[in-house]
Amino acid sequence: MIDCAEGTQVQLRKNKIRFSKINHIFISHLHGDHFFGLIGLVSTFTLLNRTTDLHIYGPKGIQEIIKLQLRLSNSWTNYGLFFHELESKESEVIFEDEKVLVKTIPLKHRVYTNGFLFQEKTGERKLNLDAVQNYEIDTCYYQKIKNGNDITLEDGRIIKNDELTFDPIPAKNYAFCSDTAYDESIIPIIKNIDVLYHESTFLQSEENLAKKTLHSTAKEAATIALKSNAKQLILGHYSTRYENIDLFKEEAKSIFPEVYLANDGKSFEF
Amino acid sequence: MIDCAEGTQVQLRKNKIRFSKINHIFISHLHGDHFFGLIGLVSTFTLLNRTTDLHIYGPKGIQEIIKLQLRLSNSWTNYGLFFHELESKESEVIFEDEKVLVKTIPLKHRVYTNGFLFQEKTGERKLNLDAVQNYEIDTCYYQKIKNGNDITLEDGRIIKNDELTFDPIPAKNYAFCSDTAYDESIIPIIKNIDVLYHESTFLQSEENLAKKTLHSTAKEAATIALKSNAKQLILGHYSTRYENIDLFKEEAKSIFPEVYLANDGKSFEF
């Protein structure tokens, strides 16, 4: 989960997202609309009898905020609660497992802020079942084949791996960048990204307000997408002053073609 | 406002309660379902350009929780934010103005908890317009009359106040008691209360659970209402295990006649 505003629990329930699926929470910065719901979620996990570890990644101070409230409410968690506090101004790897690697994207905002880059790892190769059965290869070699190895048959013939497998599903990358002023220094980190979420609090008509508050306009978000050679751009974090968010899409599309609008409860599949 | 759970802002909007009407917030105790929405409300007041002072009354520690979060988010309030931290285990007056007096009601729960007693002050007497006009009393004496004074006419006649006024609207008292175990020591504080809100987390069938968690059953709440000589009882804070909250009313009514069920968004007029 990325960020956790007040009422996130309610939204999770409304959108039928299972609480137990959440094991890592990445908090971009300590403004209320990005973390005020965290303490509630942490507490609810205890009420739900969670036992699995929970990892929280966020700016230095987040541990103090959560632990102070737990302490003063004479509460605790039934599960392991681990904080990974961030202070670096350079991009760094903060999580890695066999499927994904997560890096910070230092952003430019009014407080210390990070975006997050999720780099999916290329999975194993897909078995060509017709081919392996044709060569009468025993199932105990299947994992070896999926790992990319060639196979020596009993008669001594060597079968090349690409005869036995198909390419794996291509790994995809996702970058989440909120909140931030227009900042080209993030481009090398998110270069060739598949999906870029970039905030667009304002339209270009409020460019000055964007500069003043260290937020971005839709045009600026699209410019970052273009210069990063992103495949797709999702906009979000619109100021409530705008009644019609389609204007954000219009503005961004004048710069970059593949634009989507994030909104409450909306889900995207890539 | 009494207590402020996560999402209170949303509920206020949904129920069309003006944010600017809230100048004093009384927090009973530092369990999440009673204060996790406070930091969000405090922050939203700033976004709404509030300038009026806000007073928060609650257990020691509440100031640290709110200020830590404001400091770490590099935020501030545009308005005066005053904390009145409570530590006493005896009932004490914590607020008084010309209309109302507020006292704590020490409760018995798993953390330091107070209920709150709101004692309305008797208002000024109502002017009997026919009478004052009949005696040709100048309007500049009206306030003096409403304050209960007799009047000496120019011809020396003394007109008794009760000839010139009607009794004021009777003052009412309201006691809010959540969360608490059954505790008769609160009875002297809330004696003869007009409206008692008393938590009833459980039904009597879960009496043991109520004892263990220091909550009350509907029957216990009704017993407190009866022994306090309350006029009306409002129940609330039901455990989510019960699908039909009418059972709470039934159980309480077997002990005390005037029972109402609190619920999300419900309002009562007395």
PDB file of N, CA, C and O in Angstrom, chain B residues 147-218:
ATOM      1  N   ASN B 147     -33.395  40.296  34.318  1.00  0.00           N
ATOM      2  CA  ASN B 147     -32.436  39.782  35.307  1.00  0.00           C
ATOM      3  C   ASN B 147     -33.112  39.465  36.639  1.00  0.00           C
ATOM      4  O   ASN B 147     -32.464  38.993  37.563  1.00  0.00           O
ATOM      5  N   GLY B 148     -34.430  39.790  36.759  1.00  0.00           N
ATOM      6  CA  GLY B 148     -35.171  39.376  37.943  1.00  0.00           C
ATOM      7  C   GLY B 148     -35.480  40.504  38.930  1.00  0.00           C
ATOM      8  O   GLY B 148     -35.998  40.255  40.027  1.00  0.00           O
ATOM      9  N   ASN B 149     -35.176  41.745  38.574  1.00  0.00           N
ATOM     10  CA  ASN B 149     -35.377  42.860  39.513  1.00  0.00           C
ATOM     11  C   ASN B 149     -36.814  43.388  39.491  1.00  0.00           C
ATOM     12  O   ASN B 149     -37.493  43.344  38.455  1.00  0.00           O
ATOM     13  N   ASP B 150     -37.243  43.923  40.639  1.00  0.00           N
ATOM     14  CA  ASP B 150     -38.516  44.652  40.697  1.00  0.00           C
ATOM     15  C   ASP B 150     -38.286  46.050  40.102  1.00  0.00           C
ATOM     16  O   ASP B 150     -37.152  46.482  39.927  1.00  0.00           O
ATOM     17  N   ILE B 151     -39.388  46.761  39.818  1.00  0.00           N
ATOM     18  CA  ILE B 151     -39.258  48.079  39.181  1.00  0.00           C
ATOM     19  C   ILE B 151     -40.039  49.118  39.990  1.00  0.00           C
ATOM     20  O   ILE B 151     -41.170  48.868  40.413  1.00  0.00           O
ATOM     21  N   THR B 152     -39.420  50.266  40.211  1.00  0.00           N
ATOM     22  CA  THR B 152     -40.136  51.374  40.862  1.00  0.00           C
ATOM     23  C   THR B 152     -40.604  52.349  39.779  1.00  0.00           C
ATOM     24  O   THR B 152     -39.777  52.880  39.025  1.00  0.00           O
ATOM     25  N   LEU B 153     -41.907  52.531  39.687  1.00  0.00           N
ATOM     26  CA  LEU B 153     -42.435  53.446  38.666  1.00  0.00           C
ATOM     27  C   LEU B 153     -42.202  54.899  39.095  1.00  0.00           C
ATOM     28  O   LEU B 153     -41.838  55.169  40.245  1.00  0.00           O
ATOM     29  N   GLU B 154     -42.441  55.872  38.169  1.00  0.00           N
ATOM     30  CA  GLU B 154     -42.209  57.301  38.476  1.00  0.00           C
ATOM     31  C   GLU B 154     -43.115  57.794  39.601  1.00  0.00           C
ATOM     32  O   GLU B 154     -42.737  58.666  40.388  1.00  0.00           O
ATOM     33  N   ASP B 155     -44.301  57.158  39.711  1.00  0.00           N
ATOM     34  CA  ASP B 155     -45.213  57.564  40.795  1.00  0.00           C
ATOM     35  C   ASP B 155     -44.906  56.859  42.108  1.00  0.00           C
ATOM     36  O   ASP B 155     -45.654  56.964  43.076  1.00  0.00           O
ATOM     37  N   GLY B 156     -43.774  56.128  42.157  1.00  0.00           N
ATOM     38  CA  GLY B 156     -43.352  55.519  43.410  1.00  0.00           C
ATOM     39  C   GLY B 156     -43.842  54.107  43.639  1.00  0.00           C
ATOM     40  O   GLY B 156     -43.370  53.419  44.537  1.00  0.00           O
ATOM     41  N   ARG B 157     -44.775  53.648  42.805  1.00  0.00           N
ATOM     42  CA  ARG B 157     -45.256  52.281  42.982  1.00  0.00           C
ATOM     43  C   ARG B 157     -44.162  51.271  42.659  1.00  0.00           C
ATOM     44  O   ARG B 157     -43.411  51.464  41.698  1.00  0.00           O
ATOM     45  N   ILE B 158     -44.046  50.220  43.468  1.00  0.00           N
ATOM     46  CA  ILE B 158     -43.074  49.154  43.183  1.00  0.00           C
ATOM     47  C   ILE B 158     -43.804  47.982  42.538  1.00  0.00           C
ATOM     48  O   ILE B 158     -44.781  47.467  43.099  1.00  0.00           O
ATOM     49  N   ILE B 159     -43.358  47.597  41.333  1.00  0.00           N
ATOM     50  CA  ILE B 159     -43.977  46.455  40.649  1.00  0.00           C
ATOM     51  C   ILE B 159     -43.059  45.247  40.802  1.00  0.00           C
ATOM     52  O   ILE B 159     -41.894  45.286  40.434  1.00  0.00           O
ATOM     53  N   LYS B 160     -43.628  44.194  41.391  1.00  0.00           N
ATOM     54  CA  LYS B 160     -42.849  42.967  41.628  1.00  0.00           C
ATOM     55  C   LYS B 160     -42.448  42.334  40.298  1.00  0.00           C
ATOM     56  O   LYS B 160     -43.227  42.356  39.336  1.00  0.00           O
ATOM     57  N   ASN B 161     -41.285  41.768  40.289  1.00  0.00           N
ATOM     58  CA  ASN B 161     -40.769  41.170  39.051  1.00  0.00           C
ATOM     59  C   ASN B 161     -41.689  40.103  38.473  1.00  0.00           C
ATOM     60  O   ASN B 161     -41.889  40.044  37.253  1.00  0.00           O
ATOM     61  N   ASP B 162     -42.291  39.279  39.343  1.00  0.00           N
ATOM     62  CA  ASP B 162     -43.073  38.165  38.770  1.00  0.00           C
ATOM     63  C   ASP B 162     -44.367  38.648  38.117  1.00  0.00           C
ATOM     64  O   ASP B 162     -45.038  37.882  37.441  1.00  0.00           O
ATOM     65  N   GLU B 163     -44.695  39.953  38.294  1.00  0.00           N
ATOM     66  CA  GLU B 163     -45.818  40.518  37.548  1.00  0.00           C
ATOM     67  C   GLU B 163     -45.378  40.865  36.127  1.00  0.00           C
ATOM     68  O   GLU B 163     -46.218  41.010  35.222  1.00  0.00           O
ATOM     69  N   LEU B 164     -44.068  41.061  35.949  1.00  0.00           N
ATOM     70  CA  LEU B 164     -43.542  41.567  34.672  1.00  0.00           C
ATOM     71  C   LEU B 164     -42.868  40.481  33.826  1.00  0.00           C
ATOM     72  O   LEU B 164     -42.500  40.729  32.670  1.00  0.00           O
ATOM     73  N   THR B 165     -42.697  39.307  34.393  1.00  0.00           N
ATOM     74  CA  THR B 165     -41.939  38.266  33.671  1.00  0.00           C
ATOM     75  C   THR B 165     -42.591  36.902  33.823  1.00  0.00           C
ATOM     76  O   THR B 165     -43.428  36.686  34.693  1.00  0.00           O
ATOM     77  N   PHE B 166     -42.163  36.013  32.912  1.00  0.00           N
ATOM     78  CA  PHE B 166     -42.488  34.588  33.020  1.00  0.00           C
ATOM     79  C   PHE B 166     -41.213  33.845  33.417  1.00  0.00           C
ATOM     80  O   PHE B 166     -40.100  34.339  33.192  1.00  0.00           O
ATOM     81  N   ASP B 167     -41.405  32.635  33.949  1.00  0.00           N
ATOM     82  CA  ASP B 167     -40.230  31.816  34.291  1.00  0.00           C
ATOM     83  C   ASP B 167     -39.410  31.534  33.041  1.00  0.00           C
ATOM     84  O   ASP B 167     -39.961  31.370  31.944  1.00  0.00           O
ATOM     85  N   PRO B 168     -38.096  31.469  33.179  1.00  0.00           N
ATOM     86  CA  PRO B 168     -37.254  31.119  32.033  1.00  0.00           C
ATOM     87  C   PRO B 168     -37.449  29.659  31.644  1.00  0.00           C
ATOM     88  O   PRO B 168     -38.012  28.879  32.411  1.00  0.00           O
ATOM     89  N   ILE B 169     -36.986  29.316  30.433  1.00  0.00           N
ATOM     90  CA  ILE B 169     -36.982  27.910  30.018  1.00  0.00           C
ATOM     91  C   ILE B 169     -36.103  27.142  31.011  1.00  0.00           C
ATOM     92  O   ILE B 169     -34.991  27.588  31.317  1.00  0.00           O
ATOM     93  N   PRO B 170     -36.613  26.031  31.549  1.00  0.00           N
ATOM     94  CA  PRO B 170     -35.805  25.319  32.560  1.00  0.00           C
ATOM     95  C   PRO B 170     -34.465  24.870  31.978  1.00  0.00           C
ATOM     96  O   PRO B 170     -34.406  24.426  30.829  1.00  0.00           O
ATOM     97  N   ALA B 171     -33.411  24.987  32.758  1.00  0.00           N
ATOM     98  CA  ALA B 171     -32.084  24.540  32.332  1.00  0.00           C
ATOM     99  C   ALA B 171     -32.059  23.023  32.312  1.00  0.00           C
ATOM    100  O   ALA B 171     -32.725  22.375  33.120  1.00  0.00           O
ATOM    101  N   LYS B 172     -31.323  22.458  31.367  1.00  0.00           N
ATOM    102  CA  LYS B 172     -31.215  21.003  31.291  1.00  0.00           C
ATOM    103  C   LYS B 172     -29.763  20.553  31.472  1.00  0.00           C
ATOM    104  O   LYS B 172     -28.834  21.307  31.200  1.00  0.00           O
ATOM    105  N   ASN B 173     -29.618  19.332  31.912  1.00  0.00           N
ATOM    106  CA  ASN B 173     -28.288  18.761  32.101  1.00  0.00           C
ATOM    107  C   ASN B 173     -28.131  17.512  31.235  1.00  0.00           C
ATOM    108  O   ASN B 173     -29.077  16.757  31.047  1.00  0.00           O
ATOM    109  N   TYR B 174     -26.930  17.353  30.728  1.00  0.00           N
ATOM    110  CA  TYR B 174     -26.634  16.197  29.887  1.00  0.00           C
ATOM    111  C   TYR B 174     -25.336  15.566  30.366  1.00  0.00           C
ATOM    112  O   TYR B 174     -24.347  16.269  30.588  1.00  0.00           O
ATOM    113  N   ALA B 175     -25.338  14.259  30.520  1.00  0.00           N
ATOM    114  CA  ALA B 175     -24.109  13.563  30.917  1.00  0.00           C
ATOM    115  C   ALA B 175     -23.725  12.559  29.836  1.00  0.00           C
ATOM    116  O   ALA B 175     -24.574  11.798  29.357  1.00  0.00           O
ATOM    117  N   PHE B 176     -22.459  12.576  29.471  1.00  0.00           N
ATOM    118  CA  PHE B 176     -21.926  11.655  28.463  1.00  0.00           C
ATOM    119  C   PHE B 176     -20.972  10.705  29.189  1.00  0.00           C
ATOM    120  O   PHE B 176     -19.959  11.144  29.744  1.00  0.00           O
ATOM    121  N   CYS B 177     -21.276   9.414  29.179  1.00  0.00           N
ATOM    122  CA  CYS B 177     -20.435   8.439  29.889  1.00  0.00           C
ATOM    123  C   CYS B 177     -20.018   7.298  28.969  1.00  0.00           C
ATOM    124  O   CYS B 177     -20.753   6.318  28.797  1.00  0.00           O
ATOM    125  N   SER B 178     -18.831   7.446  28.370  1.00  0.00           N
ATOM    126  CA  SER B 178     -18.288   6.408  27.491  1.00  0.00           C
ATOM    127  C   SER B 178     -16.779   6.594  27.463  1.00  0.00           C
ATOM    128  O   SER B 178     -16.322   7.720  27.325  1.00  0.00           O
ATOM    129  N   ASP B 179     -15.997   5.533  27.571  1.00  0.00           N
ATOM    130  CA  ASP B 179     -16.329   4.148  27.847  1.00  0.00           C
ATOM    131  C   ASP B 179     -16.148   3.865  29.335  1.00  0.00           C
ATOM    132  O   ASP B 179     -15.235   4.409  29.939  1.00  0.00           O
ATOM    133  N   THR B 180     -16.943   2.957  29.845  1.00  0.00           N
ATOM    134  CA  THR B 180     -16.833   2.675  31.271  1.00  0.00           C
ATOM    135  C   THR B 180     -17.432   1.323  31.659  1.00  0.00           C
ATOM    136  O   THR B 180     -18.399   0.873  31.052  1.00  0.00           O
ATOM    137  N   ALA B 181     -16.821   0.735  32.663  1.00  0.00           N
ATOM    138  CA  ALA B 181     -17.433  -0.408  33.338  1.00  0.00           C
ATOM    139  C   ALA B 181     -18.595   0.120  34.180  1.00  0.00           C
ATOM    140  O   ALA B 181     -18.717   1.326  34.387  1.00  0.00           O
ATOM    141  N   TYR B 182     -19.435  -0.774  34.652  1.00  0.00           N
ATOM    142  CA  TYR B 182     -20.499  -0.385  35.585  1.00  0.00           C
ATOM    143  C   TYR B 182     -19.844   0.201  36.823  1.00  0.00           C
ATOM    144  O   TYR B 182     -19.004  -0.448  37.454  1.00  0.00           O
ATOM    145  N   ASP B 183     -20.214   1.427  37.169  1.00  0.00           N
ATOM    146  CA  ASP B 183     -19.514   2.096  38.257  1.00  0.00           C
ATOM    147  C   ASP B 183     -20.468   3.048  38.980  1.00  0.00           C
ATOM    148  O   ASP B 183     -20.745   4.155  38.518  1.00  0.00           O
ATOM    149  N   GLU B 184     -20.934   2.607  40.157  1.00  0.00           N
ATOM    150  CA  GLU B 184     -21.930   3.406  40.895  1.00  0.00           C
ATOM    151  C   GLU B 184     -21.352   4.697  41.451  1.00  0.00           C
ATOM    152  O   GLU B 184     -22.103   5.571  41.889  1.00  0.00           O
ATOM    153  N   SER B 185     -20.033   4.822  41.452  1.00  0.00           N
ATOM    154  CA  SER B 185     -19.454   6.042  42.029  1.00  0.00           C
ATOM    155  C   SER B 185     -19.753   7.280  41.181  1.00  0.00           C
ATOM    156  O   SER B 185     -19.555   8.408  41.627  1.00  0.00           O
ATOM    157  N   ILE B 186     -20.248   7.089  39.959  1.00  0.00           N
ATOM    158  CA  ILE B 186     -20.587   8.271  39.148  1.00  0.00           C
ATOM    159  C   ILE B 186     -21.980   8.812  39.490  1.00  0.00           C
ATOM    160  O   ILE B 186     -22.331   9.936  39.106  1.00  0.00           O
ATOM    161  N   ILE B 187     -22.769   8.025  40.226  1.00  0.00           N
ATOM    162  CA  ILE B 187     -24.175   8.402  40.472  1.00  0.00           C
ATOM    163  C   ILE B 187     -24.322   9.759  41.164  1.00  0.00           C
ATOM    164  O   ILE B 187     -25.128  10.589  40.725  1.00  0.00           O
ATOM    165  N   PRO B 188     -23.529  10.045  42.215  1.00  0.00           N
ATOM    166  CA  PRO B 188     -23.704  11.368  42.861  1.00  0.00           C
ATOM    167  C   PRO B 188     -23.424  12.530  41.898  1.00  0.00           C
ATOM    168  O   PRO B 188     -24.036  13.589  42.013  1.00  0.00           O
ATOM    169  N   ILE B 189     -22.517  12.320  40.942  1.00  0.00           N
ATOM    170  CA  ILE B 189     -22.160  13.405  40.015  1.00  0.00           C
ATOM    171  C   ILE B 189     -23.293  13.676  39.021  1.00  0.00           C
ATOM    172  O   ILE B 189     -23.527  14.810  38.621  1.00  0.00           O
ATOM    173  N   ILE B 190     -23.988  12.609  38.615  1.00  0.00           N
ATOM    174  CA  ILE B 190     -25.004  12.773  37.570  1.00  0.00           C
ATOM    175  C   ILE B 190     -26.429  12.701  38.126  1.00  0.00           C
ATOM    176  O   ILE B 190     -27.386  12.618  37.356  1.00  0.00           O
ATOM    177  N   LYS B 191     -26.567  12.789  39.449  1.00  0.00           N
ATOM    178  CA  LYS B 191     -27.879  12.679  40.117  1.00  0.00           C
ATOM    179  C   LYS B 191     -28.920  13.596  39.464  1.00  0.00           C
ATOM    180  O   LYS B 191     -28.642  14.761  39.165  1.00  0.00           O
ATOM    181  N   ASN B 192     -30.102  13.067  39.185  1.00  0.00           N
ATOM    182  CA  ASN B 192     -31.239  13.817  38.620  1.00  0.00           C
ATOM    183  C   ASN B 192     -30.971  14.389  37.226  1.00  0.00           C
ATOM    184  O   ASN B 192     -31.590  15.382  36.833  1.00  0.00           O
ATOM    185  N   ILE B 193     -30.077  13.760  36.504  1.00  0.00           N
ATOM    186  CA  ILE B 193     -29.720  14.235  35.167  1.00  0.00           C
ATOM    187  C   ILE B 193     -30.934  14.157  34.232  1.00  0.00           C
ATOM    188  O   ILE B 193     -31.752  13.242  34.336  1.00  0.00           O
ATOM    189  N   ASP B 194     -31.052  15.133  33.333  1.00  0.00           N
ATOM    190  CA  ASP B 194     -32.153  15.092  32.355  1.00  0.00           C
ATOM    191  C   ASP B 194     -31.899  14.027  31.300  1.00  0.00           C
ATOM    192  O   ASP B 194     -32.773  13.226  30.997  1.00  0.00           O
ATOM    193  N   VAL B 195     -30.705  14.067  30.730  1.00  0.00           N
ATOM    194  CA  VAL B 195     -30.382  13.107  29.672  1.00  0.00           C
ATOM    195  C   VAL B 195     -29.035  12.461  29.969  1.00  0.00           C
ATOM    196  O   VAL B 195     -28.030  13.159  30.122  1.00  0.00           O
ATOM    197  N   LEU B 196     -29.051  11.152  30.074  1.00  0.00           N
ATOM    198  CA  LEU B 196     -27.817  10.406  30.315  1.00  0.00           C
ATOM    199  C   LEU B 196     -27.481   9.583  29.079  1.00  0.00           C
ATOM    200  O   LEU B 196     -28.264   8.727  28.659  1.00  0.00           O
ATOM    201  N   TYR B 197     -26.309   9.858  28.472  1.00  0.00           N
ATOM    202  CA  TYR B 197     -25.778   8.930  27.494  1.00  0.00           C
ATOM    203  C   TYR B 197     -24.854   8.000  28.262  1.00  0.00           C
ATOM    204  O   TYR B 197     -23.931   8.467  28.941  1.00  0.00           O
ATOM    205  N   HIS B 198     -25.125   6.697  28.187  1.00  0.00           N
ATOM    206  CA  HIS B 198     -24.254   5.725  28.858  1.00  0.00           C
ATOM    207  C   HIS B 198     -23.932   4.622  27.860  1.00  0.00           C
ATOM    208  O   HIS B 198     -24.819   4.076  27.212  1.00  0.00           O
ATOM    209  N   GLU B 199     -22.676   4.297  27.733  1.00  0.00           N
ATOM    210  CA  GLU B 199     -22.297   3.237  26.807  1.00  0.00           C
ATOM    211  C   GLU B 199     -22.944   1.914  27.184  1.00  0.00           C
ATOM    212  O   GLU B 199     -23.195   1.630  28.365  1.00  0.00           O
ATOM    213  N   SER B 200     -23.225   1.112  26.180  1.00  0.00           N
ATOM    214  CA  SER B 200     -23.633  -0.280  26.412  1.00  0.00           C
ATOM    215  C   SER B 200     -23.006  -1.090  25.284  1.00  0.00           C
ATOM    216  O   SER B 200     -23.619  -1.332  24.265  1.00  0.00           O
ATOM    217  N   THR B 201     -21.763  -1.459  25.506  1.00  0.00           N
ATOM    218  CA  THR B 201     -21.023  -2.191  24.479  1.00  0.00           C
ATOM    219  C   THR B 201     -21.606  -3.587  24.294  1.00  0.00           C
ATOM    220  O   THR B 201     -21.618  -4.122  23.194  1.00  0.00           O
ATOM    221  N   PHE B 202     -22.097  -4.156  25.410  1.00  0.00           N
ATOM    222  CA  PHE B 202     -22.552  -5.549  25.380  1.00  0.00           C
ATOM    223  C   PHE B 202     -23.987  -5.694  25.900  1.00  0.00           C
ATOM    224  O   PHE B 202     -24.527  -4.779  26.510  1.00  0.00           O
ATOM    225  N   LEU B 203     -24.540  -6.862  25.650  1.00  0.00           N
ATOM    226  CA  LEU B 203     -25.777  -7.278  26.310  1.00  0.00           C
ATOM    227  C   LEU B 203     -25.396  -8.088  27.545  1.00  0.00           C
ATOM    228  O   LEU B 203     -24.248  -8.534  27.681  1.00  0.00           O
ATOM    229  N   GLN B 204     -26.371  -8.276  28.408  1.00  0.00           N
ATOM    230  CA  GLN B 204     -26.104  -8.974  29.664  1.00  0.00           C
ATOM    231  C   GLN B 204     -25.574 -10.397  29.428  1.00  0.00           C
ATOM    232  O   GLN B 204     -24.812 -10.924  30.248  1.00  0.00           O
ATOM    233  N   SER B 205     -25.933 -10.986  28.288  1.00  0.00           N
ATOM    234  CA  SER B 205     -25.425 -12.332  27.969  1.00  0.00           C
ATOM    235  C   SER B 205     -23.898 -12.337  27.845  1.00  0.00           C
ATOM    236  O   SER B 205     -23.258 -13.376  27.988  1.00  0.00           O
ATOM    237  N   GLU B 206     -23.303 -11.185  27.555  1.00  0.00           N
ATOM    238  CA  GLU B 206     -21.829 -11.090  27.478  1.00  0.00           C
ATOM    239  C   GLU B 206     -21.275 -10.336  28.696  1.00  0.00           C
ATOM    240  O   GLU B 206     -20.266  -9.643  28.604  1.00  0.00           O
ATOM    241  N   GLU B 207     -21.962 -10.488  29.828  1.00  0.00           N
ATOM    242  CA  GLU B 207     -21.565  -9.790  31.066  1.00  0.00           C
ATOM    243  C   GLU B 207     -20.073  -9.986  31.385  1.00  0.00           C
ATOM    244  O   GLU B 207     -19.377  -9.058  31.787  1.00  0.00           O
ATOM    245  N   ASN B 208     -19.601 -11.219  31.201  1.00  0.00           N
ATOM    246  CA  ASN B 208     -18.205 -11.502  31.544  1.00  0.00           C
ATOM    247  C   ASN B 208     -17.223 -10.728  30.664  1.00  0.00           C
ATOM    248  O   ASN B 208     -16.198 -10.242  31.133  1.00  0.00           O
ATOM    249  N   LEU B 209     -17.580 -10.627  29.383  1.00  0.00           N
ATOM    250  CA  LEU B 209     -16.754  -9.876  28.447  1.00  0.00           C
ATOM    251  C   LEU B 209     -16.755  -8.389  28.826  1.00  0.00           C
ATOM    252  O   LEU B 209     -15.723  -7.702  28.734  1.00  0.00           O
ATOM    253  N   ALA B 210     -17.912  -7.902  29.260  1.00  0.00           N
ATOM    254  CA  ALA B 210     -18.014  -6.503  29.700  1.00  0.00           C
ATOM    255  C   ALA B 210     -17.092  -6.262  30.893  1.00  0.00           C
ATOM    256  O   ALA B 210     -16.344  -5.276  30.928  1.00  0.00           O
ATOM    257  N   LYS B 211     -17.122  -7.173  31.832  1.00  0.00           N
ATOM    258  CA  LYS B 211     -16.259  -7.056  33.027  1.00  0.00           C
ATOM    259  C   LYS B 211     -14.793  -7.053  32.645  1.00  0.00           C
ATOM    260  O   LYS B 211     -13.992  -6.274  33.144  1.00  0.00           O
ATOM    261  N   LYS B 212     -14.450  -7.969  31.738  1.00  0.00           N
ATOM    262  CA  LYS B 212     -13.056  -8.154  31.336  1.00  0.00           C
ATOM    263  C   LYS B 212     -12.512  -6.925  30.597  1.00  0.00           C
ATOM    264  O   LYS B 212     -11.367  -6.534  30.785  1.00  0.00           O
ATOM    265  N   THR B 213     -13.350  -6.331  29.753  1.00  0.00           N
ATOM    266  CA  THR B 213     -12.879  -5.214  28.919  1.00  0.00           C
ATOM    267  C   THR B 213     -13.213  -3.853  29.526  1.00  0.00           C
ATOM    268  O   THR B 213     -12.946  -2.815  28.931  1.00  0.00           O
ATOM    269  N   LEU B 214     -13.811  -3.877  30.728  1.00  0.00           N
ATOM    270  CA  LEU B 214     -14.255  -2.648  31.408  1.00  0.00           C
ATOM    271  C   LEU B 214     -15.203  -1.832  30.544  1.00  0.00           C
ATOM    272  O   LEU B 214     -15.026  -0.633  30.317  1.00  0.00           O
ATOM    273  N   HIS B 215     -16.204  -2.541  30.039  1.00  0.00           N
ATOM    274  CA  HIS B 215     -17.323  -1.902  29.353  1.00  0.00           C
ATOM    275  C   HIS B 215     -18.602  -2.234  30.121  1.00  0.00           C
ATOM    276  O   HIS B 215     -18.561  -2.960  31.130  1.00  0.00           O
ATOM    277  N   SER B 216     -19.744  -1.731  29.656  1.00  0.00           N
ATOM    278  CA  SER B 216     -21.022  -1.970  30.334  1.00  0.00           C
ATOM    279  C   SER B 216     -21.982  -2.745  29.447  1.00  0.00           C
ATOM    280  O   SER B 216     -21.853  -2.734  28.223  1.00  0.00           O
ATOM    281  N   THR B 217     -22.955  -3.354  30.099  1.00  0.00           N
ATOM    282  CA  THR B 217     -24.060  -3.973  29.366  1.00  0.00           C
ATOM    283  C   THR B 217     -25.244  -2.987  29.356  1.00  0.00           C
ATOM    284  O   THR B 217     -25.270  -2.016  30.125  1.00  0.00           O
ATOM    285  N   ALA B 218     -26.216  -3.272  28.498  1.00  0.00           N
ATOM    286  CA  ALA B 218     -27.397  -2.418  28.422  1.00  0.00           C
ATOM    287  C   ALA B 218     -28.119  -2.393  29.770  1.00  0.00           C
ATOM    288  O   ALA B 218     -28.596  -1.349  30.229  1.00  0.00           O
TER     289      ALA B 218
END
